[in-house]
Amino acid sequence: EDKVVQSPLSLVVHEGDTVTLNCSYEVTNFRSLLWYKQEKKAPTFLFMLTSSGIEKKSGRLSSILDKKELFSILNITATQTGDSAIYLCAVEAGDTGNQFYFGTGTSLTVIP
Amino acid sequence: NAGVTQTPKFRVLKTGQSMTLLCAQDMNHEYMYWYRQDPGMGLRLIHYSVGEGTTAKGEVPDGYNVSRLKKQNFLLGLESAAPSQTSVYFCASSKILWNTEAFFGQGTRLTVV
């Protein structure tokens, strides 16, 4: 059964801490892995990863994919209260990329 | 398995044709959403529903209509498809508005030619 599992389910940290969110997957015909930040009315796209070992970076956020071990991590350094959100991982799979599998998200709370 | 089911999984339409995407959830969630995902733009909210018989516009509602006649179903309609509506469509549902924990369907890839 195709699935995406995120861990931890929730996390509370202090401003300035560094956090690492995990996303593991088991799918048939992997195509890409996507990270979103869910806040307000729609998830905000963060990264799309297709190749192993290539880190993608945007400001304090970075992510990397390991296609051998079937997981990805999302790192946030020097966290701020504005980083508080649910972070979603989704995997695109299937012969023609017609299937997306979402994890249930990691709820991150950053306290001052 | 409990969750959100979308049908169809993919479809090719000609410009001007109409179609309906069906979203069904069996978790008794009050809130349901339709999003579209386009390259580099993430998910954009089309319409949403806060309960049976109610619908509301999201960020990009033009060209789409929705209905929530039954709590478990949320339908997205395209009356006259346009190439700009080529996208991947996601349905989601949640217990609390704007989630805290939203469940997503597997997506519908729509191509309008």
Coordinates of C-alpha atoms in Angstrom, one line a residue:
Chain A
E1 CA 0.0 0.0 0.0
D2 CA 1.4 3.4 -1.0
K3 CA 1.9 5.7 1.9
V4 CA 3.6 8.8 3.2
V5 CA 4.5 9.1 6.9
Q6 CA 5.6 12.3 8.5
S7 CA 7.3 12.6 11.9
P8 CA 7.1 14.0 14.4
L9 CA 3.3 14.7 14.4
S10 CA 3.9 17.8 16.4
L11 CA 6.8 19.8 17.7
V12 CA 7.2 22.8 20.1
V13 CA 10.4 24.7 20.0
H14 CA 11.8 28.1 21.1
E15 CA 12.7 30.9 18.8
G16 CA 16.2 30.4 17.4
D17 CA 16.1 26.6 17.6
T18 CA 16.8 24.4 14.6
V19 CA 14.2 21.8 13.6
T20 CA 14.3 18.8 11.4
L21 CA 11.1 17.4 10.0
N22 CA 10.9 13.9 8.4
C23 CA 8.9 12.4 5.6
S24 CA 9.3 8.8 4.6
Y25 CA 7.4 7.1 1.8
E26 CA 6.6 3.9 0.1
V27 CA 5.1 4.3 -3.3
T28 CA 5.2 2.7 -6.7
N29 CA 7.0 4.6 -9.4
F30 CA 8.2 7.6 -7.4
R31 CA 8.3 10.9 -9.4
S32 CA 8.8 13.7 -7.0
L33 CA 8.4 14.8 -3.4
L34 CA 6.9 18.1 -2.4
W35 CA 7.0 20.1 0.8
Y36 CA 4.3 22.6 1.8
K37 CA 3.7 25.0 4.6
Q38 CA 0.1 25.0 5.5
E39 CA -1.3 28.1 7.0
K40 CA -4.3 30.4 6.3
K41 CA -6.4 29.1 3.5
A42 CA -4.0 27.1 1.3
P43 CA -0.7 25.3 1.6
T44 CA 2.3 27.3 0.4
F45 CA 4.7 25.5 -1.9
L46 CA 8.2 25.2 -0.4
F47 CA 10.2 22.6 -2.4
M48 CA 10.0 20.0 -5.0
L49 CA 12.6 17.3 -4.9
T50 CA 13.3 14.7 -7.6
S51 CA 17.0 13.8 -7.2
S52 CA 18.8 12.3 -4.3
G53 CA 21.4 14.1 -2.4
I54 CA 20.8 17.6 -3.9
E55 CA 19.9 20.1 -1.2
K56 CA 17.4 22.7 -2.0
K57 CA 17.6 25.9 0.0
S58 CA 15.4 28.9 0.5
G59 CA 16.4 31.3 3.2
R60 CA 16.4 29.5 6.5
L61 CA 14.7 26.4 5.0
S62 CA 16.4 23.6 3.3
S63 CA 15.4 20.1 2.2
I64 CA 17.1 17.0 0.8
L65 CA 15.8 13.7 -0.6
D66 CA 17.2 10.2 -0.2
K67 CA 15.7 8.0 -2.8
K68 CA 17.6 4.9 -1.6
E69 CA 16.3 5.1 2.0
L70 CA 13.0 6.6 0.8
F71 CA 12.8 9.7 2.9
S72 CA 13.2 13.5 2.9
I73 CA 14.0 16.0 5.6
L74 CA 13.0 19.6 5.9
N75 CA 15.3 21.7 8.0
I76 CA 14.4 25.1 9.5
T77 CA 17.2 27.0 11.2
A78 CA 16.9 30.0 13.5
T79 CA 13.2 29.4 13.8
Q80 CA 10.8 32.3 14.2
T81 CA 7.2 32.5 15.5
G82 CA 6.1 33.0 11.9
D83 CA 7.3 29.5 11.1
S84 CA 4.5 28.1 13.2
A85 CA 2.4 26.1 10.9
I86 CA 1.7 22.6 9.7
Y87 CA 4.3 21.3 7.3
L88 CA 2.9 18.8 4.7
C89 CA 4.8 16.4 2.6
A90 CA 3.4 14.9 -0.6
V91 CA 4.8 12.4 -3.0
E92 CA 3.9 12.2 -6.7
A93 CA 3.9 8.7 -8.0
G94 CA 2.6 6.4 -10.7
D95 CA 3.4 5.7 -14.3
T96 CA 2.1 9.1 -15.5
G97 CA 2.4 10.9 -12.2
N98 CA -1.3 10.8 -11.7
Q99 CA -1.2 10.0 -8.0
F100 CA -0.3 12.2 -5.1
Y101 CA 0.0 10.9 -1.6
F102 CA 0.0 13.3 1.3
G103 CA 1.3 12.8 4.8
T104 CA -0.8 14.0 7.7
G105 CA 1.6 16.8 8.4
T106 CA 3.9 17.9 11.3
S107 CA 2.5 20.7 13.4
L108 CA 5.3 23.1 14.4
T109 CA 4.8 25.7 17.1
V110 CA 7.6 28.2 17.7
I111 CA 7.3 30.0 21.0
P112 CA 9.1 33.3 21.8
Chain B
N1 CA -9.5 2.7 4.1
A2 CA -10.9 5.9 5.5
G3 CA -10.0 9.1 3.7
V4 CA -10.6 11.3 0.8
T5 CA -11.4 9.8 -2.6
Q6 CA -11.3 11.8 -5.8
T7 CA -12.6 10.7 -9.2
P8 CA -11.6 10.6 -11.9
K9 CA -7.8 10.3 -11.5
F10 CA -7.1 11.9 -14.8
R11 CA -9.0 13.3 -17.7
V12 CA -8.4 15.0 -21.1
L13 CA -11.1 17.5 -22.2
K14 CA -11.5 19.6 -25.3
T15 CA -12.0 23.3 -24.9
G16 CA -15.6 24.1 -24.2
Q17 CA -16.5 20.7 -22.8
S18 CA -17.9 20.4 -19.3
M19 CA -17.1 17.9 -16.5
T20 CA -17.5 17.3 -12.8
L21 CA -14.9 16.2 -10.4
L22 CA -16.1 14.2 -7.4
C23 CA -14.7 14.3 -3.9
A24 CA -15.9 11.9 -1.3
Q25 CA -14.8 11.7 2.4
D26 CA -15.9 9.2 5.0
M27 CA -14.6 10.9 8.1
N28 CA -17.7 13.0 8.7
H29 CA -15.8 16.2 8.3
E30 CA -17.7 19.4 8.1
Y31 CA -15.1 21.3 6.0
M32 CA -14.1 20.5 2.4
Y33 CA -11.9 22.2 0.0
W34 CA -10.9 22.2 -3.7
Y35 CA -7.5 23.3 -4.7
R36 CA -5.6 23.5 -8.0
Q37 CA -1.8 23.0 -8.2
D38 CA 0.2 24.5 -11.0
P39 CA 4.0 24.3 -11.5
G40 CA 5.8 26.7 -9.2
M41 CA 2.6 28.1 -7.7
G42 CA 1.7 25.6 -5.0
L43 CA -1.9 25.0 -4.1
R44 CA -4.5 27.6 -4.7
L45 CA -7.9 27.5 -3.1
I46 CA -10.8 27.4 -5.7
H47 CA -13.8 26.9 -3.5
Y48 CA -14.6 25.5 -0.1
S49 CA -17.5 24.4 2.0
V50 CA -18.2 24.8 5.7
G51 CA -21.0 22.3 5.8
E52 CA -23.7 20.5 3.8
G53 CA -25.5 22.9 1.6
T54 CA -22.9 25.7 1.8
T55 CA -20.1 26.8 -0.5
A56 CA -17.8 29.7 -0.6
K57 CA -15.3 31.2 -3.0
G58 CA -11.6 30.8 -2.5
E59 CA -8.7 32.5 -4.2
V60 CA -9.4 31.4 -7.8
P61 CA -13.1 30.6 -8.2
D62 CA -13.7 31.9 -11.7
G63 CA -14.6 29.2 -14.2
Y64 CA -15.6 26.7 -11.5
N65 CA -18.8 25.9 -9.7
V66 CA -19.2 23.6 -6.7
S67 CA -22.0 21.9 -4.8
R68 CA -22.2 20.2 -1.4
L69 CA -25.6 18.5 -1.4
K70 CA -24.4 15.7 0.9
K71 CA -22.0 16.2 3.7
Q72 CA -19.6 13.5 2.4
N73 CA -19.4 14.8 -1.2
F74 CA -18.0 18.0 -2.6
L75 CA -18.4 18.4 -6.4
L76 CA -16.3 20.7 -8.6
G77 CA -17.7 21.5 -12.0
L78 CA -16.2 23.1 -15.1
E79 CA -19.0 24.3 -17.3
S80 CA -16.8 25.3 -20.3
A81 CA -13.3 24.1 -19.9
A82 CA -10.4 26.3 -21.0
P83 CA -6.7 25.4 -21.5
S84 CA -5.9 27.6 -18.5
Q85 CA -7.7 25.1 -16.4
T86 CA -5.1 22.4 -17.2
S87 CA -3.9 21.6 -13.7
V88 CA -3.8 19.0 -10.9
Y89 CA -6.9 19.3 -8.7
F90 CA -6.9 18.3 -5.1
C91 CA -9.7 17.9 -2.7
A92 CA -9.3 18.0 1.0
S93 CA -11.4 17.7 4.1
S94 CA -10.9 18.7 7.7
K95 CA -12.6 18.6 11.1
I96 CA -11.7 22.2 11.9
L97 CA -11.9 25.0 9.4
W98 CA -8.5 25.7 7.7
N99 CA -7.5 22.3 9.0
T100 CA -5.0 21.8 11.8
E101 CA -5.1 18.4 10.2
A102 CA -6.5 18.2 6.6
F103 CA -6.8 15.0 4.6
F104 CA -6.0 15.2 0.9
G105 CA -7.2 13.2 -2.0
Q106 CA -4.8 11.7 -4.5
G107 CA -5.4 14.3 -7.1
T108 CA -7.0 14.6 -10.5
R109 CA -4.8 15.5 -13.4
L110 CA -6.9 17.5 -15.9
T111 CA -5.7 18.5 -19.4
V112 CA -7.7 20.8 -21.5
V113 CA -6.7 20.8 -25.2

